[in-house]
Tab-separated table of C-alpha atoms and ligand atoms in Angstrom:
chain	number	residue	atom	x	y	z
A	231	UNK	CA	119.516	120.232	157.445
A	232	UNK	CA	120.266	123.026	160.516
A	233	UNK	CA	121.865	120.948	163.083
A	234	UNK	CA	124.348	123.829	163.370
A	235	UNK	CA	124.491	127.897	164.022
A	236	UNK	CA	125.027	129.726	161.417
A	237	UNK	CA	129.307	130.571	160.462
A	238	UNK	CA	131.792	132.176	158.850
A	239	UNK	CA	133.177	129.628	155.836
A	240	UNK	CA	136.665	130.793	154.277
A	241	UNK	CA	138.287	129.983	151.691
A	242	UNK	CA	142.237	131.173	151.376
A	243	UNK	CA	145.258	130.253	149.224
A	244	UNK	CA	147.935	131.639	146.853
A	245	UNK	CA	146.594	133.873	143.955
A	246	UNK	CA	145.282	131.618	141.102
A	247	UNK	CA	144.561	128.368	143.537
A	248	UNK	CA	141.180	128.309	142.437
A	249	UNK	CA	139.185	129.795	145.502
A	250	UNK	CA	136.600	131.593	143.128
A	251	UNK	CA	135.357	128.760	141.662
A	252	UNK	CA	135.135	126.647	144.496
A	253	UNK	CA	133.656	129.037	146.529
A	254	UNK	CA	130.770	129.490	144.107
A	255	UNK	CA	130.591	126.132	144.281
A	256	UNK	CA	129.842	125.497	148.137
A	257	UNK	CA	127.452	128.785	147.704
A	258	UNK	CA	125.347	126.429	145.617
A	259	UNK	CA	126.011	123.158	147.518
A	260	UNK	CA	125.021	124.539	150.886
A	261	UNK	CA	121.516	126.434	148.897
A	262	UNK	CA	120.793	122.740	147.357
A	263	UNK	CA	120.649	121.200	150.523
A	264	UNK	CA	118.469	124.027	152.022
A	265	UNK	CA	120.870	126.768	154.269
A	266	UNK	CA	120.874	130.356	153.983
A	267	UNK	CA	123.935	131.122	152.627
A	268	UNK	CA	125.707	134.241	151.258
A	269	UNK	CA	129.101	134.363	149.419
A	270	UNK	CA	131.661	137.579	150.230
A	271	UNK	CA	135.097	138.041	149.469
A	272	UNK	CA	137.852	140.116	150.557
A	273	UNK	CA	139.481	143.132	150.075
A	274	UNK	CA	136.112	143.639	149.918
A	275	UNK	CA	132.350	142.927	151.086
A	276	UNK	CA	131.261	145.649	152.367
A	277	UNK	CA	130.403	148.849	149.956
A	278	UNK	CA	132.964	150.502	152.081
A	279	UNK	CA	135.312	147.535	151.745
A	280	UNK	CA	135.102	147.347	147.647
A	281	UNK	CA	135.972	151.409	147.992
A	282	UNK	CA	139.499	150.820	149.840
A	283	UNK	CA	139.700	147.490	147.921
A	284	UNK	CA	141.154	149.327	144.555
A	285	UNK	CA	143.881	150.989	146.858
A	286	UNK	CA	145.304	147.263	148.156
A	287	UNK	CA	145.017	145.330	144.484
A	288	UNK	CA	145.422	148.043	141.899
A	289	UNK	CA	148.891	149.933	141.343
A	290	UNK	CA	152.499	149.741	141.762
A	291	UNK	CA	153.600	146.910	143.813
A	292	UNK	CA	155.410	149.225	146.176
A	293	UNK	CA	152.946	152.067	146.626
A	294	UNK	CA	152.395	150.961	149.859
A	295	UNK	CA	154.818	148.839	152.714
A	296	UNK	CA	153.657	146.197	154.555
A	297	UNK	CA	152.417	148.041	157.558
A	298	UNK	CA	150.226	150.338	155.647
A	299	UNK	CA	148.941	147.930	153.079
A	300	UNK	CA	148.151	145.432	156.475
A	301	UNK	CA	145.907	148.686	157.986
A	302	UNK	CA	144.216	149.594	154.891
A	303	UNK	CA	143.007	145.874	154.820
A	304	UNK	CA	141.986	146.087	158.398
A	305	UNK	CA	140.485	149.270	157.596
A	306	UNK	CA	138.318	147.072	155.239
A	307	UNK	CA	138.250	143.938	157.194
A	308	UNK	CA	136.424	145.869	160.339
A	309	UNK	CA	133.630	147.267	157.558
A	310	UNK	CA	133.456	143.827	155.939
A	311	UNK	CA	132.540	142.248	159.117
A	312	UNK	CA	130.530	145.203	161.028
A	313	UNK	CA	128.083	145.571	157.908
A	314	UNK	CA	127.565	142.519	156.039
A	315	UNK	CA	129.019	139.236	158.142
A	316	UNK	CA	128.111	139.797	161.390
A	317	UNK	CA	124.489	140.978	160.384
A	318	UNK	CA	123.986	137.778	158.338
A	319	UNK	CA	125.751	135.578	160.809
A	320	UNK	CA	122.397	137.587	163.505
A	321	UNK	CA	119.530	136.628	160.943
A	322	UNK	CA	120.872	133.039	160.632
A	323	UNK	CA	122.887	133.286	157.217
A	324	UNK	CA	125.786	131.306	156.889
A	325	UNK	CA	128.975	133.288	155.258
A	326	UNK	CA	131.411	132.240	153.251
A	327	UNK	CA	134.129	134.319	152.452
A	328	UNK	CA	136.838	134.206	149.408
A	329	UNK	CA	139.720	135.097	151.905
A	330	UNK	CA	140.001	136.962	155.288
A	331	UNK	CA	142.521	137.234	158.247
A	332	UNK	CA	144.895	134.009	157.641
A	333	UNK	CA	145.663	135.849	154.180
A	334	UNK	CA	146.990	138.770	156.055
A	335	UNK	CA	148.728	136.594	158.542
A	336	UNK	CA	150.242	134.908	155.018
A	337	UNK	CA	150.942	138.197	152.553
A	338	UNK	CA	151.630	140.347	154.868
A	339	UNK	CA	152.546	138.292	157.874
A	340	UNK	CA	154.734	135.942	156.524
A	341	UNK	CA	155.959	137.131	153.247
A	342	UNK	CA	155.770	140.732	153.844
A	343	UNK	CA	157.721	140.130	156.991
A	344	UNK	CA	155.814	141.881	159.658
A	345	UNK	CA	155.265	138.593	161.564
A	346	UNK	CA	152.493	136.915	162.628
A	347	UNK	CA	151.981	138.075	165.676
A	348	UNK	CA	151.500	141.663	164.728
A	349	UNK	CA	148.519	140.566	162.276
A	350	UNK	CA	146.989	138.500	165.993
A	351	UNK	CA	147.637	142.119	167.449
A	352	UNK	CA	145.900	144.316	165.049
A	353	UNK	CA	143.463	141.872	164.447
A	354	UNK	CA	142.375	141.447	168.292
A	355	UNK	CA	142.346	145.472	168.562
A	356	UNK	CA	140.010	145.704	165.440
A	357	UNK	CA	137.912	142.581	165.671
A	358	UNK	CA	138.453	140.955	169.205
A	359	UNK	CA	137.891	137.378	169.124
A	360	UNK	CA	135.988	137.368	166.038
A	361	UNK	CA	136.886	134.187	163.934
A	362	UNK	CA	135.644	131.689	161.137
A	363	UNK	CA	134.571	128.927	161.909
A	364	UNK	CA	136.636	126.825	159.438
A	365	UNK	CA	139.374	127.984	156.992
A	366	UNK	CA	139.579	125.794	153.862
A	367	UNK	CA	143.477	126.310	152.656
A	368	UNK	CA	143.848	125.460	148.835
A	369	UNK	CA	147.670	124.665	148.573
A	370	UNK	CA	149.607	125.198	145.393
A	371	UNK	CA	153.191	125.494	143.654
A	372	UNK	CA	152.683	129.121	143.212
A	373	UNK	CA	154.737	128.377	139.639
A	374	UNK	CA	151.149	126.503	138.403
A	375	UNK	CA	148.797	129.389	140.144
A	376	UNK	CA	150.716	131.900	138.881
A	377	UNK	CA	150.236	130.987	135.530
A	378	UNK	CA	146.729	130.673	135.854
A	379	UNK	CA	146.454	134.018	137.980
A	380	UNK	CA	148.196	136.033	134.993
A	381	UNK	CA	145.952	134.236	132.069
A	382	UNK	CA	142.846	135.845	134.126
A	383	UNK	CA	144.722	139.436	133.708
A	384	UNK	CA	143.184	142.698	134.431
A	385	UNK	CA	144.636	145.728	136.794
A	386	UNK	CA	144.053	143.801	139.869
A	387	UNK	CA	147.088	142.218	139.747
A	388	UNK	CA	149.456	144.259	142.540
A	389	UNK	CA	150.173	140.583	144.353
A	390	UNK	CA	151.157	138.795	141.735
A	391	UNK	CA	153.461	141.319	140.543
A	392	UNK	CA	155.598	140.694	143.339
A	393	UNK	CA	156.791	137.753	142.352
A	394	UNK	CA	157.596	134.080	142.963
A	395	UNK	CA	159.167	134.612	145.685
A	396	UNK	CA	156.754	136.287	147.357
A	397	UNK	CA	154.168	133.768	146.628
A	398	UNK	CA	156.068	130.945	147.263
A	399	UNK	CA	156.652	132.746	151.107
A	400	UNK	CA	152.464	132.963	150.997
A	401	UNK	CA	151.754	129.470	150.573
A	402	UNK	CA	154.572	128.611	153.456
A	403	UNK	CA	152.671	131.195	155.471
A	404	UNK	CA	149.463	129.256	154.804
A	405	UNK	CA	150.876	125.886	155.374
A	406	UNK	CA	152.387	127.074	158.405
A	407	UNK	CA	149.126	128.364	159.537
A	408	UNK	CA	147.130	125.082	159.028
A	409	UNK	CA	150.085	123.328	161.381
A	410	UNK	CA	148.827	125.704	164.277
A	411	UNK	CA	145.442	124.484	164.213
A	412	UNK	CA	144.099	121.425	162.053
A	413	UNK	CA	141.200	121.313	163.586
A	414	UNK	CA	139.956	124.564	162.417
A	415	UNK	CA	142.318	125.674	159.120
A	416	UNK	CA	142.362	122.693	156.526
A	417	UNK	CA	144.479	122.328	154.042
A	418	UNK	CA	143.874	120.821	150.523
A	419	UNK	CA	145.839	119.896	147.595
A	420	UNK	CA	144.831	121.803	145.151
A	421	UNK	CA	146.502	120.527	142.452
A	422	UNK	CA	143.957	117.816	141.339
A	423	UNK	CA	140.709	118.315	139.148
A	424	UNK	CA	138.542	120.918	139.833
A	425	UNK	CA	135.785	118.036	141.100
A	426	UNK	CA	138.058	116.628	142.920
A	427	UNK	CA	139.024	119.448	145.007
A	428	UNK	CA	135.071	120.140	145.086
A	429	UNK	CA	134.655	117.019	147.036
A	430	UNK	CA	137.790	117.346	148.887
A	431	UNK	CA	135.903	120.813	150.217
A	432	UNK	CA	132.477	119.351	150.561
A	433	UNK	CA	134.013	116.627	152.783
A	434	UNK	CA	136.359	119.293	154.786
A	435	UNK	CA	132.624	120.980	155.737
A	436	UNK	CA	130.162	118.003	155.957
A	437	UNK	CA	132.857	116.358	158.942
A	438	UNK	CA	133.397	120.194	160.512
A	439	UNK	CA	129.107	120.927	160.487
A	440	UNK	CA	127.668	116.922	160.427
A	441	UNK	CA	126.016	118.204	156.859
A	442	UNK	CA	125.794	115.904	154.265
A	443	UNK	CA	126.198	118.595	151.032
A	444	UNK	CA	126.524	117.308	147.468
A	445	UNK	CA	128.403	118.263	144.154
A	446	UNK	CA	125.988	120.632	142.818
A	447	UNK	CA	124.542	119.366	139.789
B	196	LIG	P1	141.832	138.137	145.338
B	196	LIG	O1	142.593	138.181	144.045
B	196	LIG	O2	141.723	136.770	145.928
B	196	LIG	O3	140.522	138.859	145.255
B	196	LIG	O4	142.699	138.944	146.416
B	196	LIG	C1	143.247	140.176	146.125
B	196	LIG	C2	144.656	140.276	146.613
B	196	LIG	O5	144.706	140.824	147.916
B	196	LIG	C3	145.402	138.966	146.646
B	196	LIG	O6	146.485	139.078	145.758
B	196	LIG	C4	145.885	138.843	148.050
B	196	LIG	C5	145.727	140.203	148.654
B	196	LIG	N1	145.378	140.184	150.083
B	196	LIG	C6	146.364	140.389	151.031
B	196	LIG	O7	147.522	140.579	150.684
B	196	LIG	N2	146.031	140.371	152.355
B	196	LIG	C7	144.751	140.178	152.777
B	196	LIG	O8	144.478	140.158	153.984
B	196	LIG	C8	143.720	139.950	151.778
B	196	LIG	C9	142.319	139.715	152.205
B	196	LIG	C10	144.088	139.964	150.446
């Protein structure tokens, strides 16, 4: 089933919208039906990237501002791509990758206030014109994610500490994002069964590539 180059798959969304699960679901999906496929995530994916990682999602909300948390991520987001996606994305490996730049243009874009446009900046300085090839928004009321987010606990939790507010500003970031270009950034309602949002995914990617993937078994 390679009728198309190898990409870069993301999945974004509010904390607690479910993007783990779902992305370890199209992992399998795209291995049943033959592709090389890795899964990354961000902060992250890159040994470099999990390093600087702790300093973004661990700690006092306000132990960094906006501009500094947005370069640390970039910091990460240049070693995330220069070591692991753009290697695999050479050998033929299709990426997909729990979160990258439209969660910067949302957190710290949008509800951290920087704008947009500065993300665009510092991401065309760092990465050029690298892009995904589709962005799979999962959109929901951050008052059901939340709750979900803060059952999962643990220390990285620096995000969801800061509130309602603030998430509720992320998920009009994302929204607002997917406005700006449907044909690449889909958003899904995320607020149906965890199948059904599979398939709602598995159809997003089959109509983008011309695959036919199934519900892994
Ligand atoms: P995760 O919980 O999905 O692994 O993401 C960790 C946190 O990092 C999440 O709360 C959102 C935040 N984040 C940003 O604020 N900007 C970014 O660009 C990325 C990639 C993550």
């Amino acid at each position: 089933m390679k009728s198309h180059n190898a990409e870069l798959i993301v999945l974004e969304g509010v904390d607690g919208a479910g993007k783990g699960v779902q992305s370890r679901m199209l992992l399998a999906a795209m291995k049943d039906a033959g592709l090389d496929v890795i899964l990354t995530r961000e902060p992250g994916g890159s040994p470099g990237a999990e390093e600087i990682r702790r300093l973004i999602v661990e700690g006092e909300t306000n132990r960094w501002d906006d501009m500094t948390e947005l370069l640390l991520i970039y910091a990460a987001r240049r070693s995330h791509v220069m070591d692991t996606i753009k290697p695999a994305l050479k050998n033929g490996t299709w990426v997909i990758s729990d979160r990258f730049a439209d969660s910067s243009r949302a957190f710290q874009g949008v509800a951290g206030n920087l704008g947009i446009d500065v993300v665009d900046r510092i991401h065309q300085e760092t990465l050029g014109d690298f892009n995904p090839g589709l962005t799979i928004i999962l959109d929901l009321d951050p008052e059901i994610s939340l709750s979900r987010a803060d059952a999962r606990g643990g220390v990285e939790d620096r995000f969801e500490q800061k509130g309602i507010e603030y998430q509720a500003s992320v998920r009009q970031g994302f929204r607002q994002l997917a406005q700006m270009t449907p044909e690449s950034r889909k958003l899904i309602d995320a607020s149906g069964s965890m199948d059904d949002v599979s398939q709602k995914i598995l159809d997003c990617v089959n109509a983008h590539y011309n695959l036919s993937l199934r519900l892994p078994s």
